[in-house]
Amino acid sequence: QVSAYIPAYNCAATLQQAIQSVQRQSSAVDDILVVDDGSLDDSANIARAMGIKVVSHEINLGRGATRARAMSEARHDLVLCCDSNKILSDDFVAKALPHMEDSRCAAVCGRISLDSSLNLCQRWSARHIYRVGTSHGVEHRAPLVSAGAIVRKSLVLACGNYNKQLRHSEDRDLGDRLLSAGHEIISDPQCRITMIGKLALSDALERYWRWNAGVQEEMDIYMYLKVVAYAAKVMALQDLQAGDPLSVLLSLLAPHYQFWQSWRHRRKFD
């Protein structure tokens, strides 16, 4: 038996599609939960209108607290996550479950697939955040990516659950703890995830920063120069090789945004 959850924050435009992708699973999901993280839009009402159970935070607490809440609310040991701006392939659960037969397996993560209809910011994110197309086989001891994944609740809780204090990097933090405890995290390209909805430039840059900031959000001048060089020599070249020259502008801008955000957050909490 499998429980499922969808973390929701101001996602009224895409939430219905995400829920439907969970409902369409060829290997049935037993129950679905939406964790509404203090949305100011109609997200919670959309889920309720579809007959979905909703638990809500009165204010926005962030990704770590939302995923931790889902783990505590889930009825079954196997818990599927589909982020609200993603949809899962109909056979996602069916493809993931065989891996979970190994009791050491703490999670099976899907891979983002690149849709030709994506806009510029989505294409850039797929290439440089989700690294679409860089790996083709099943990976063992992979990073935890909860955007589309099945996790084993008992092992997650035994390792301390998602850190409620983290607004980003909650996956990396928990994944490192699971791997250190000797558990397995598998990334399987047959478990496909597709991005949906529009993505603005600010959203793409913020997502890139969150993905790379790490728990400590460290970024000194040496690291800054290093990521600037990487963006120019590697990321921009990949954009050109992909026949996507406009993406070069985003690649060259991203490290400066990353440095600024890390500096701003450090000042905020100092």
XYZ file of N, CA and C in Angstrom:
810
model
N 0.834 -1.200 0.000
C 0.000 0.000 0.000
C 0.869 1.249 0.000
N 0.401 2.276 -0.717
C 1.172 3.500 -0.903
C 0.313 4.702 -0.548
N 0.850 5.581 0.293
C 0.262 6.891 0.523
C 0.939 7.886 -0.417
N 0.295 9.016 -0.642
C 0.888 10.054 -1.497
C 0.610 11.417 -0.907
N 1.533 12.350 -1.162
C 1.291 13.729 -0.746
C 1.784 14.686 -1.815
N 1.175 15.855 -1.815
C 1.578 16.928 -2.713
C 1.760 18.177 -1.856
N 2.988 18.709 -1.789
C 3.197 19.960 -1.066
C 2.667 21.122 -1.907
N 1.919 22.024 -1.287
C 1.261 23.080 -2.052
C 1.520 24.443 -1.431
N 1.988 25.364 -2.271
C 2.113 26.757 -1.843
C 1.827 27.645 -3.049
N 0.674 28.297 -3.041
C 0.269 29.205 -4.125
C 0.424 28.544 -5.506
N -0.154 27.355 -5.628
C 0.040 26.563 -6.852
C -1.298 26.239 -7.527
N -2.254 27.146 -7.424
C -3.590 26.880 -7.963
C -3.568 26.558 -9.448
N -2.613 27.104 -10.187
C -2.576 26.916 -11.636
C -2.216 25.493 -12.042
N -1.492 24.759 -11.199
C -0.990 23.439 -11.590
C -1.407 22.306 -10.665
N -1.993 22.620 -9.516
C -2.258 21.594 -8.502
C -3.182 20.494 -9.013
N -4.210 20.846 -9.743
C -5.142 19.837 -10.232
C -4.441 18.815 -11.110
N -3.549 19.267 -11.993
C -2.825 18.334 -12.864
C -1.926 17.415 -12.061
N -1.277 17.963 -11.038
C -0.407 17.130 -10.201
C -1.209 16.049 -9.492
N -2.353 16.433 -8.922
C -3.212 15.459 -8.242
C -3.682 14.386 -9.210
N -4.106 14.796 -10.386
C -4.601 13.839 -11.376
C -3.521 12.846 -11.789
N -2.273 13.292 -11.861
C -1.198 12.370 -12.244
C -0.987 11.305 -11.177
N -1.235 11.654 -9.910
C -1.158 10.660 -8.836
C -2.357 9.720 -8.910
N -3.520 10.263 -9.192
C -4.730 9.443 -9.286
C -4.665 8.463 -10.458
N -3.917 8.800 -11.507
C -3.858 7.954 -12.704
C -2.866 6.807 -12.583
N -2.172 6.674 -11.483
C -1.138 5.646 -11.378
C -1.704 4.254 -11.653
N -0.991 3.502 -12.502
C -1.450 2.152 -12.856
C -1.379 1.211 -11.665
N -0.460 1.483 -10.745
C -0.409 0.769 -9.475
C -1.027 1.701 -8.443
N -2.195 1.356 -7.969
C -3.044 2.302 -7.253
C -2.391 2.873 -6.002
N -2.636 4.159 -5.790
C -2.240 4.840 -4.561
C -3.429 4.807 -3.610
N -3.181 4.428 -2.353
C -4.272 4.176 -1.419
C -4.926 5.461 -0.913
N -4.114 6.472 -0.636
C -4.686 7.740 -0.169
C -3.765 8.885 -0.584
N -4.369 10.062 -0.775
C -3.638 11.242 -1.239
C -3.876 12.380 -0.255
N -2.802 13.079 0.065
C -2.847 14.198 1.002
C -2.205 15.417 0.345
N -2.815 16.574 0.492
C -2.196 17.839 0.108
C -1.812 18.572 1.387
N -0.541 18.955 1.486
C -0.074 19.760 2.613
C 0.026 21.197 2.121
N -0.934 22.016 2.545
C -0.984 23.414 2.116
C -0.138 24.259 3.058
N 0.944 24.813 2.518
C 1.913 25.531 3.340
C 1.603 27.034 3.374
N 0.427 27.349 3.892
C 0.068 28.748 4.058
C -0.225 29.480 2.764
N -0.813 28.792 1.788
C -1.112 29.418 0.488
C -2.055 30.604 0.648
N -1.845 31.603 -0.196
C -2.707 32.775 -0.220
C -3.682 32.729 -1.394
N -3.582 31.678 -2.211
C -4.483 31.535 -3.348
C -5.502 30.434 -3.061
N -6.075 29.849 -4.095
C -7.173 28.892 -3.953
C -6.700 27.439 -3.924
N -5.430 27.208 -3.663
C -4.869 25.856 -3.740
C -5.643 24.856 -2.873
N -5.855 25.190 -1.614
C -6.516 24.255 -0.698
C -7.930 23.932 -1.161
N -8.665 24.926 -1.626
C -10.039 24.699 -2.081
C -10.087 23.829 -3.324
N -9.112 23.980 -4.213
C -9.049 23.142 -5.410
C -8.886 21.679 -5.007
N -7.987 21.419 -4.064
C -7.762 20.042 -3.616
C -9.017 19.474 -2.946
N -9.638 20.253 -2.088
C -10.846 19.767 -1.406
C -11.967 19.479 -2.393
N -12.091 20.305 -3.429
C -13.135 20.100 -4.430
C -12.932 18.801 -5.202
N -11.698 18.299 -5.221
C -11.396 17.037 -5.880
C -11.517 15.858 -4.917
N -11.962 16.125 -3.690
C -12.123 15.068 -2.707
C -10.835 14.674 -2.013
N -9.836 15.549 -2.046
C -8.533 15.249 -1.465
C -8.451 15.810 -0.048
N -7.896 15.032 0.874
C -7.668 15.505 2.239
C -6.598 16.596 2.220
N -6.836 17.668 2.952
C -5.893 18.785 3.030
C -5.541 19.046 4.492
N -4.258 19.165 4.786
C -3.815 19.692 6.073
C -3.086 20.992 5.788
N -3.314 21.994 6.624
C -2.823 23.336 6.309
C -1.964 23.907 7.422
N -0.936 24.653 7.002
C -0.171 25.487 7.917
C -0.784 26.885 7.877
N -0.914 27.504 9.038
C -1.502 28.843 9.080
C -0.624 29.867 8.378
N 0.691 29.681 8.436
C 1.630 30.548 7.735
C 2.587 29.677 6.944
N 3.297 30.284 6.021
C 4.260 29.544 5.218
C 5.469 29.168 6.074
N 5.709 27.851 6.197
C 6.800 27.343 7.036
C 7.989 26.855 6.222
N 7.790 26.611 4.924
C 8.900 26.169 4.091
C 8.849 24.693 3.763
N 9.771 24.311 2.886
C 9.752 22.974 2.306
C 10.061 21.887 3.327
N 11.016 22.136 4.223
C 11.357 21.120 5.210
C 10.182 20.796 6.114
N 9.520 21.825 6.613
C 8.376 21.618 7.499
C 7.214 20.952 6.778
N 7.023 21.297 5.499
C 5.928 20.714 4.724
C 6.144 19.232 4.490
N 7.347 18.859 4.106
C 7.634 17.434 3.856
C 7.630 16.649 5.173
N 8.134 17.250 6.246
C 8.103 16.574 7.548
C 6.663 16.331 7.996
N 5.800 17.297 7.762
C 4.378 17.143 8.117
C 3.763 15.997 7.321
N 4.106 15.915 6.042
C 3.569 14.832 5.205
C 3.993 13.468 5.731
N 5.248 13.347 6.179
C 5.724 12.075 6.706
C 4.952 11.686 7.968
N 4.655 12.658 8.810
C 3.935 12.350 10.044
C 2.467 12.017 9.779
N 1.901 12.558 8.701
C 0.486 12.342 8.377
C 0.243 11.096 7.538
N 1.252 10.634 6.789
C 1.069 9.514 5.858
C 0.655 8.244 6.594
N -0.302 7.529 6.035
C -0.830 6.326 6.683
C 0.066 5.111 6.483
N 0.749 5.032 5.351
C 1.501 3.825 4.996
C 3.004 4.081 5.002
N 3.764 2.996 5.000
C 5.220 3.115 5.084
C 5.822 3.615 3.774
N 5.195 3.278 2.656
C 5.683 3.775 1.373
C 4.904 5.041 1.029
N 5.647 6.121 0.808
C 5.021 7.434 0.620
C 5.517 8.044 -0.690
N 4.585 8.325 -1.573
C 4.876 8.936 -2.868
C 4.748 10.446 -2.760
N 5.693 11.168 -3.347
C 5.572 12.621 -3.445
C 5.546 13.041 -4.907
N 4.644 13.965 -5.196
C 4.644 14.642 -6.497
C 4.525 16.132 -6.209
N 5.551 16.903 -6.506
C 5.473 18.338 -6.266
C 4.386 18.965 -7.127
N 3.881 20.090 -6.689
C 2.690 20.678 -7.320
C 2.944 21.248 -8.703
N 4.210 21.412 -9.087
C 4.518 21.886 -10.443
C 5.095 20.775 -11.313
N 4.763 19.540 -10.948
C 5.220 18.368 -11.696
C 4.044 17.423 -11.939
N 4.175 16.558 -12.938
C 3.285 15.417 -13.091
C 4.141 14.169 -13.262
N 3.618 13.045 -12.801
C 4.330 11.773 -12.857
C 3.801 10.932 -14.008
N 4.670 10.134 -14.604
C 4.218 9.176 -15.606
C 3.246 8.202 -14.957
N 2.298 7.692 -15.734
C 1.246 6.825 -15.179
C 1.806 5.571 -14.515
N 2.993 5.140 -14.936
C 3.587 3.922 -14.386
C 4.688 4.215 -13.369
N 4.723 5.440 -12.859
C 5.788 5.833 -11.922
C 5.861 4.871 -10.732
N 4.748 4.677 -10.060
C 4.727 3.807 -8.879
C 5.067 2.371 -9.262
N 4.492 1.891 -10.364
C 4.737 0.509 -10.798
C 6.218 0.268 -11.075
N 6.900 1.261 -11.647
C 8.328 1.122 -11.938
C 9.182 1.232 -10.677
N 8.706 1.994 -9.688
C 9.501 2.216 -8.476
C 9.388 1.077 -7.473
N 8.220 0.451 -7.392
C 7.977 -0.532 -6.334
C 8.955 -1.706 -6.316
N 9.375 -2.248 -7.468
C 10.342 -3.362 -7.396
C 11.623 -3.002 -6.654
N 12.084 -1.777 -6.776
C 13.280 -1.359 -6.044
C 13.029 -1.383 -4.535
N 11.802 -1.050 -4.128
C 11.483 -0.956 -2.711
C 11.339 -2.317 -2.049
N 11.384 -3.394 -2.830
C 11.356 -4.733 -2.244
C 12.604 -5.000 -1.402
N 13.681 -4.274 -1.691
C 14.892 -4.353 -0.875
C 14.677 -3.469 0.357
N 14.697 -4.056 1.529
C 14.392 -3.317 2.753
C 15.419 -2.227 3.047
N 16.586 -2.277 2.398
C 17.591 -1.232 2.605
C 17.295 0.005 1.775
N 16.378 -0.120 0.826
C 16.081 0.997 -0.072
C 15.191 2.009 0.639
N 15.716 3.209 0.857
C 14.967 4.256 1.545
C 14.157 5.114 0.593
N 14.561 5.164 -0.692
C 13.855 6.041 -1.629
C 14.162 5.640 -3.066
N 13.177 5.852 -3.908
C 13.359 5.739 -5.358
C 12.933 7.071 -5.956
N 13.847 7.733 -6.643
C 13.595 9.051 -7.213
C 13.454 8.953 -8.724
N 12.556 9.752 -9.266
C 12.380 9.794 -10.704
C 13.328 10.783 -11.356
N 13.231 10.886 -12.672
C 14.051 11.828 -13.436
C 13.149 12.757 -14.232
N 13.544 14.006 -14.283
C 12.832 14.996 -15.077
C 13.019 14.695 -16.554
N 11.930 14.686 -17.308
C 12.016 14.527 -18.758
C 11.837 15.887 -19.412
N 12.516 16.109 -20.522
C 12.502 17.390 -21.217
C 11.413 17.389 -22.269
N 10.434 18.247 -22.101
C 9.315 18.394 -23.022
C 9.628 19.522 -24.001
N 9.402 19.292 -25.277
C 9.721 20.290 -26.294
C 8.895 21.564 -26.148
N 7.793 21.502 -25.387
C 6.928 22.667 -25.234
C 7.383 23.588 -24.110
N 8.471 23.252 -23.405
C 8.926 24.066 -22.292
C 9.373 25.447 -22.762
N 9.169 26.442 -21.899
C 9.654 27.771 -22.233
C 11.142 27.877 -21.905
N 11.717 29.039 -22.190
C 13.159 29.226 -22.040
C 13.636 28.895 -20.630
N 12.962 29.435 -19.620
C 13.398 29.215 -18.246
C 13.259 27.758 -17.823
N 12.234 27.087 -18.324
C 12.068 25.667 -18.009
C 13.147 24.826 -18.689
N 13.462 25.155 -19.942
C 14.523 24.412 -20.638
C 15.853 24.592 -19.915
N 16.126 25.817 -19.513
C 17.368 26.096 -18.809
C 17.418 25.348 -17.473
N 16.316 25.345 -16.749
C 16.259 24.624 -15.471
C 16.451 23.126 -15.673
N 15.826 22.584 -16.698
C 15.957 21.156 -16.971
C 17.407 20.785 -17.261
N 18.101 21.683 -17.956
C 19.488 21.402 -18.346
C 20.457 21.581 -17.188
N 20.302 22.645 -16.411
C 21.331 23.017 -15.445
C 20.963 22.748 -13.987
N 19.695 22.496 -13.698
C 19.317 22.131 -12.332
C 19.062 20.635 -12.248
N 18.187 20.142 -13.128
C 17.810 18.732 -13.082
C 18.700 17.845 -13.933
N 19.589 18.477 -14.719
C 20.594 17.751 -15.515
C 19.961 16.686 -16.410
N 18.912 17.072 -17.098
C 18.220 16.150 -17.998
C 19.197 15.645 -19.053
N 19.198 14.336 -19.245
C 20.000 13.737 -20.301
C 21.443 13.451 -19.953
N 21.881 13.803 -18.736
C 23.285 13.574 -18.388
C 23.545 12.160 -17.878
N 22.492 11.472 -17.467
C 22.642 10.105 -16.981
C 21.466 9.277 -17.486
N 21.753 8.083 -17.979
C 20.701 7.301 -18.625
C 20.313 6.038 -17.863
N 21.197 5.531 -17.031
C 20.904 4.287 -16.344
C 20.413 4.499 -14.927
N 20.117 3.379 -14.260
C 19.720 3.422 -12.856
C 20.944 3.775 -12.018
N 20.789 4.744 -11.110
C 21.868 5.152 -10.216
C 21.580 4.667 -8.798
N 22.607 4.133 -8.148
C 22.503 3.740 -6.757
C 23.260 4.750 -5.904
N 22.853 4.884 -4.655
C 23.414 5.900 -3.752
C 23.317 7.274 -4.409
N 22.166 7.542 -4.956
C 21.915 8.798 -5.660
C 21.485 9.878 -4.662
N 21.542 11.146 -5.061
C 20.990 12.205 -4.196
C 19.474 12.028 -4.071
N 18.939 12.417 -2.939
C 17.495 12.369 -2.744
C 16.859 13.582 -3.415
N 15.906 13.323 -4.310
C 15.155 14.388 -4.979
C 13.678 14.079 -4.760
N 13.052 14.810 -3.842
C 11.686 14.479 -3.430
C 10.614 14.969 -4.382
N 10.976 15.746 -5.396
C 9.981 16.313 -6.318
C 9.097 15.243 -6.937
N 9.668 14.089 -7.188
C 8.939 12.919 -7.652
C 9.665 11.698 -7.115
N 9.151 11.099 -6.061
C 9.881 10.011 -5.406
C 8.951 9.214 -4.508
N 9.340 7.969 -4.271
C 8.733 7.163 -3.208
C 9.779 6.993 -2.121
N 9.399 7.296 -0.872
C 10.321 7.121 0.251
C 9.717 6.139 1.248
N 10.599 5.525 2.023
C 10.152 4.601 3.071
C 10.071 5.387 4.385
N 8.864 5.606 4.834
C 8.613 6.463 5.990
C 9.390 6.010 7.226
N 9.424 4.724 7.491
C 10.073 4.231 8.708
C 11.556 4.584 8.732
N 12.225 4.489 7.571
C 13.649 4.830 7.514
C 13.857 6.339 7.584
N 12.961 7.092 6.949
C 13.044 8.556 7.014
C 12.908 9.030 8.461
N 11.927 8.496 9.174
C 11.730 8.909 10.563
C 12.878 8.447 11.455
N 13.420 7.263 11.160
C 14.537 6.753 11.958
C 15.778 7.632 11.813
N 15.874 8.306 10.675
C 17.014 9.210 10.436
C 16.693 10.652 10.802
N 15.563 10.879 11.451
C 15.260 12.208 11.943
C 14.289 13.019 11.126
N 13.730 12.424 10.056
C 12.749 13.105 9.214
C 13.397 14.292 8.495
N 12.623 14.952 7.634
C 13.077 16.181 7.006
C 13.273 17.248 8.086
N 14.287 18.068 7.926
C 14.558 19.142 8.877
C 13.531 20.255 8.701
N 12.710 20.478 9.716
C 11.631 21.458 9.626
C 12.137 22.891 9.485
N 13.387 23.121 9.818
C 13.928 24.477 9.773
C 14.405 24.873 8.377
N 14.528 23.906 7.482
C 15.114 24.185 6.171
C 14.052 24.596 5.156
N 14.298 25.703 4.491
C 13.410 26.152 3.422
C 13.906 25.691 2.059
N 15.083 25.175 2.000
C 15.621 24.543 0.798
C 16.689 23.549 1.249
N 17.160 22.736 0.328
C 18.191 21.722 0.614
C 17.739 20.679 1.620
N 16.426 20.611 1.877
C 15.921 19.593 2.802
C 16.120 18.188 2.236
N 16.072 18.057 0.922
C 16.332 16.764 0.281
C 17.778 16.329 0.496
N 18.697 17.256 0.174
C 20.119 16.932 0.296
C 20.473 16.556 1.729
N 19.935 17.311 2.667
C 20.212 17.064 4.085
C 19.730 15.683 4.508
N 18.482 15.346 4.200
C 17.953 14.036 4.577
C 18.644 12.932 3.797
N 18.874 13.142 2.507
C 19.540 12.128 1.694
C 20.916 11.772 2.226
N 21.677 12.778 2.656
C 23.002 12.512 3.216
C 22.898 11.665 4.481
N 21.882 11.948 5.303
C 21.707 11.171 6.542
C 21.297 9.730 6.244
N 20.439 9.549 5.252
C 20.016 8.199 4.875
C 21.190 7.386 4.337
N 21.994 8.001 3.478
C 23.146 7.292 2.914
C 24.184 6.990 3.992
N 24.389 7.930 4.899
C 25.349 7.709 5.982
C 24.922 6.572 6.897
N 23.612 6.358 6.992
C 23.085 5.268 7.821
C 23.134 3.920 7.105
N 23.626 3.917 5.868
C 23.778 2.663 5.129
C 22.597 2.288 4.263
N 21.656 3.193 4.094
C 20.494 2.917 3.269
C 20.775 3.236 1.798
N 19.898 2.794 0.946
C 20.040 2.959 -0.505
C 19.058 4.008 -1.004
N 19.529 4.874 -1.904
C 18.665 5.790 -2.633
C 18.899 5.546 -4.112
N 17.829 5.251 -4.825
C 17.941 4.884 -6.240
C 17.285 5.950 -7.101
N 17.946 6.276 -8.201
C 17.376 7.165 -9.219
C 17.149 6.333 -10.475
N 15.894 6.261 -10.923
C 15.533 5.399 -12.046
C 14.905 6.234 -13.162
N 15.517 6.271 -14.347
C 14.978 7.080 -15.453
C 13.633 6.595 -15.966
N 13.253 5.355 -15.631
C 11.936 4.865 -16.058
C 10.808 5.498 -15.233
N 11.152 6.068 -14.089
C 10.180 6.807 -13.272
C 10.248 8.263 -13.727
N 9.364 8.633 -14.628
C 9.495 9.913 -15.329
C 8.672 11.016 -14.659
N 9.268 12.201 -14.631
C 8.635 13.397 -14.078
C 8.642 14.465 -15.167
N 7.535 15.187 -15.293
C 7.448 16.269 -16.268
C 7.093 17.565 -15.561
N 7.830 18.639 -15.874
C 7.516 19.948 -15.312
C 6.306 20.537 -16.019
N 5.465 21.216 -15.268
C 4.288 21.855 -15.847
C 4.210 23.296 -15.336
N 3.377 24.084 -15.982
C 3.191 25.460 -15.558
C 4.272 26.380 -16.075
N 3.996 27.675 -16.012
C 4.951 28.672 -16.471
C 6.026 28.889 -15.418
N 7.219 29.251 -15.886
C 8.336 29.518 -14.978
C 8.956 30.846 -15.366
N 8.902 31.807 -14.466
C 9.465 33.128 -14.725
C 10.968 33.107 -14.474
N 11.646 34.133 -14.985
C 13.093 34.238 -14.815
C 13.468 34.242 -13.334
N 12.753 35.008 -12.539
C 13.069 35.082 -11.105
C 12.904 33.729 -10.429
N 11.893 32.967 -10.851
C 11.664 31.637 -10.275
C 12.799 30.683 -10.642
N 13.257 30.749 -11.906
C 14.333 29.872 -12.353
C 15.625 30.168 -11.591
N 15.949 31.438 -11.419
C 17.173 31.805 -10.709
C 17.079 31.438 -9.224
N 15.907 31.646 -8.631
C 15.723 31.283 -7.222
C 15.857 29.773 -7.035
N 15.301 29.019 -7.972
C 15.390 27.565 -7.892
C 16.840 27.112 -8.041
N 17.580 27.756 -8.935
C 19.001 27.419 -9.119
C 19.784 27.701 -7.832
N 19.499 28.843 -7.194
C 20.185 29.171 -5.948
C 19.855 28.142 -4.865
N 18.573 27.829 -4.703
C 18.187 26.865 -3.678
C 18.864 25.522 -3.905
N 18.935 25.109 -5.170
C 19.497 23.800 -5.522
C 20.974 23.727 -5.154
N 21.683 24.854 -5.286
C 23.130 24.860 -5.099
C 23.595 25.478 -3.791
N 22.692 26.120 -3.042
C 23.116 26.858 -1.856
C 23.633 25.958 -0.754
N 23.025 24.770 -0.604
C 23.390 23.910 0.508
C 22.780 24.410 1.809
N 22.871 23.595 2.826
C 22.249 23.926 4.105
C 22.865 25.191 4.704
N 24.181 25.367 4.546
C 24.871 26.492 5.165
C 24.827 27.762 4.329
N 24.428 27.664 3.081
C 24.336 28.808 2.175
C 25.665 29.551 2.071
N 26.755 28.810 2.044
C 28.077 29.426 2.022
C 28.455 29.834 0.606
N 28.999 31.037 0.473
C 29.473 31.523 -0.818
C 30.485 32.638 -0.575
N 31.785 32.310 -0.611
C 32.806 33.341 -0.459
C 33.289 33.783 -1.839
N 34.233 34.704 -1.860
C 34.700 35.256 -3.136
C 35.321 34.174 -4.013
N 36.074 33.271 -3.407
C 36.698 32.191 -4.190
C 35.637 31.330 -4.853
N 34.600 30.947 -4.087
C 33.523 30.138 -4.659
C 32.774 30.919 -5.736
N 32.596 32.207 -5.499
C 31.907 33.055 -6.468
C 32.635 33.053 -7.808
N 33.933 33.275 -7.773
C 34.719 33.280 -9.008
C 34.706 31.903 -9.677
N 34.685 30.871 -8.860
C 34.669 29.508 -9.391
C 33.372 29.224 -10.138
N 32.233 29.629 -9.564
C 30.956 29.346 -10.230
C 30.760 30.251 -11.445
N 31.331 31.459 -11.415
C 31.289 32.327 -12.595
C 32.045 31.679 -13.751
N 33.224 31.145 -13.455
C 34.014 30.476 -14.483
C 33.301 29.232 -15.008
N 32.680 28.484 -14.117
C 31.956 27.280 -14.531
C 30.787 27.643 -15.441
N 30.078 28.702 -15.086
C 28.937 29.129 -15.906
C 29.382 29.496 -17.306
N 30.522 30.191 -17.413
C 31.002 30.641 -18.721
C 31.584 29.499 -19.548
N 32.330 28.611 -18.897
C 33.052 27.576 -19.632
C 32.233 26.303 -19.868
N 31.315 26.000 -18.962
C 30.579 24.738 -19.048
C 29.104 24.961 -19.385
N 28.418 25.737 -18.557
C 26.977 25.900 -18.746
C 26.642 26.599 -20.064
N 27.337 27.686 -20.357
C 27.063 28.409 -21.604
C 27.366 27.533 -22.818
N 28.422 26.744 -22.732
C 28.765 25.840 -23.839
C 27.676 24.787 -24.033
N 27.150 24.252 -22.937
C 26.065 23.275 -23.034
C 24.831 23.890 -23.678
N 24.551 25.149 -23.368
C 23.413 25.836 -23.982
C 23.598 25.936 -25.495
N 24.795 26.295 -25.922
C 25.062 26.421 -27.356
C 24.994 25.070 -28.044
N 25.535 24.054 -27.391
C 25.496 22.705 -27.974
C 24.073 22.189 -28.085
N 23.195 22.656 -27.203
C 21.790 22.249 -27.236
C 20.985 23.064 -28.252
N 21.646 23.996 -28.933
C 20.934 24.839 -29.882
C 19.991 25.817 -29.206
N 20.386 26.278 -28.032
C 19.526 27.143 -27.220
C 20.322 28.388 -26.792
N 20.711 29.247 -27.727
C 21.622 30.355 -27.407
C 21.069 31.358 -26.404
N 19.749 31.545 -26.351
C 19.192 32.491 -25.388
C 19.451 32.053 -23.950
N 19.583 30.732 -23.748
C 19.845 30.225 -22.403
C 21.212 30.666 -21.879
N 22.112 31.039 -22.786
C 23.434 31.497 -22.364
C 23.311 32.688 -21.413
N 22.366 33.571 -21.685
C 22.177 34.752 -20.838
C 21.813 34.351 -19.413
N 20.955 33.343 -19.271
C 20.580 32.868 -17.944
C 21.773 32.228 -17.247
N 22.548 31.451 -18.004
C 23.705 30.778 -17.417
C 24.722 31.777 -16.890
N 24.926 32.875 -17.615
C 25.891 33.879 -17.184
C 25.366 34.718 -16.019
N 24.047 34.831 -15.909
C 23.443 35.593 -14.823
C 23.360 34.795 -13.525
N 23.178 33.483 -13.641
C 22.891 32.637 -12.473
C 23.918 32.736 -11.346
N 25.230 32.683 -11.615
C 26.175 32.731 -10.485
C 26.146 34.058 -9.726
N 25.836 35.147 -10.420
C 25.756 36.448 -9.744
C 24.534 36.480 -8.819
N 23.418 35.910 -9.289
C 22.227 35.816 -8.440
C 22.510 34.915 -7.243
N 23.214 33.816 -7.485
C 23.539 32.886 -6.407
C 24.377 33.571 -5.326
N 25.369 34.340 -5.749
C 26.221 35.054 -4.790
C 25.420 36.097 -4.023
N 24.571 36.854 -4.733
C 23.774 37.897 -4.091
C 22.810 37.314 -3.066
N 22.124 36.233 -3.428
C 21.167 35.632 -2.501
C 21.867 35.083 -1.262
N 23.011 34.426 -1.459
C 23.735 33.886 -0.315
C 24.208 35.014 0.600
N 24.691 36.101 0.018
C 25.125 37.263 0.803
C 23.948 37.875 1.556
N 22.807 38.001 0.877
C 21.623 38.601 1.490
C 21.125 37.762 2.660
N 21.086 36.431 2.475
C 20.613 35.556 3.550
C 21.591 35.536 4.719
N 22.891 35.605 4.418
C 23.868 35.628 5.496
C 23.720 36.882 6.347
N 23.493 38.008 5.712
C 23.286 39.263 6.437
C 21.994 39.203 7.266
N 20.969 38.561 6.706
C 19.684 38.481 7.391
C 19.785 37.737 8.704
N 20.607 36.673 8.730
C 20.654 35.825 9.914
C 21.878 36.057 10.788
N 22.776 36.956 10.370
C 23.934 37.286 11.196
C 23.519 38.112 12.410
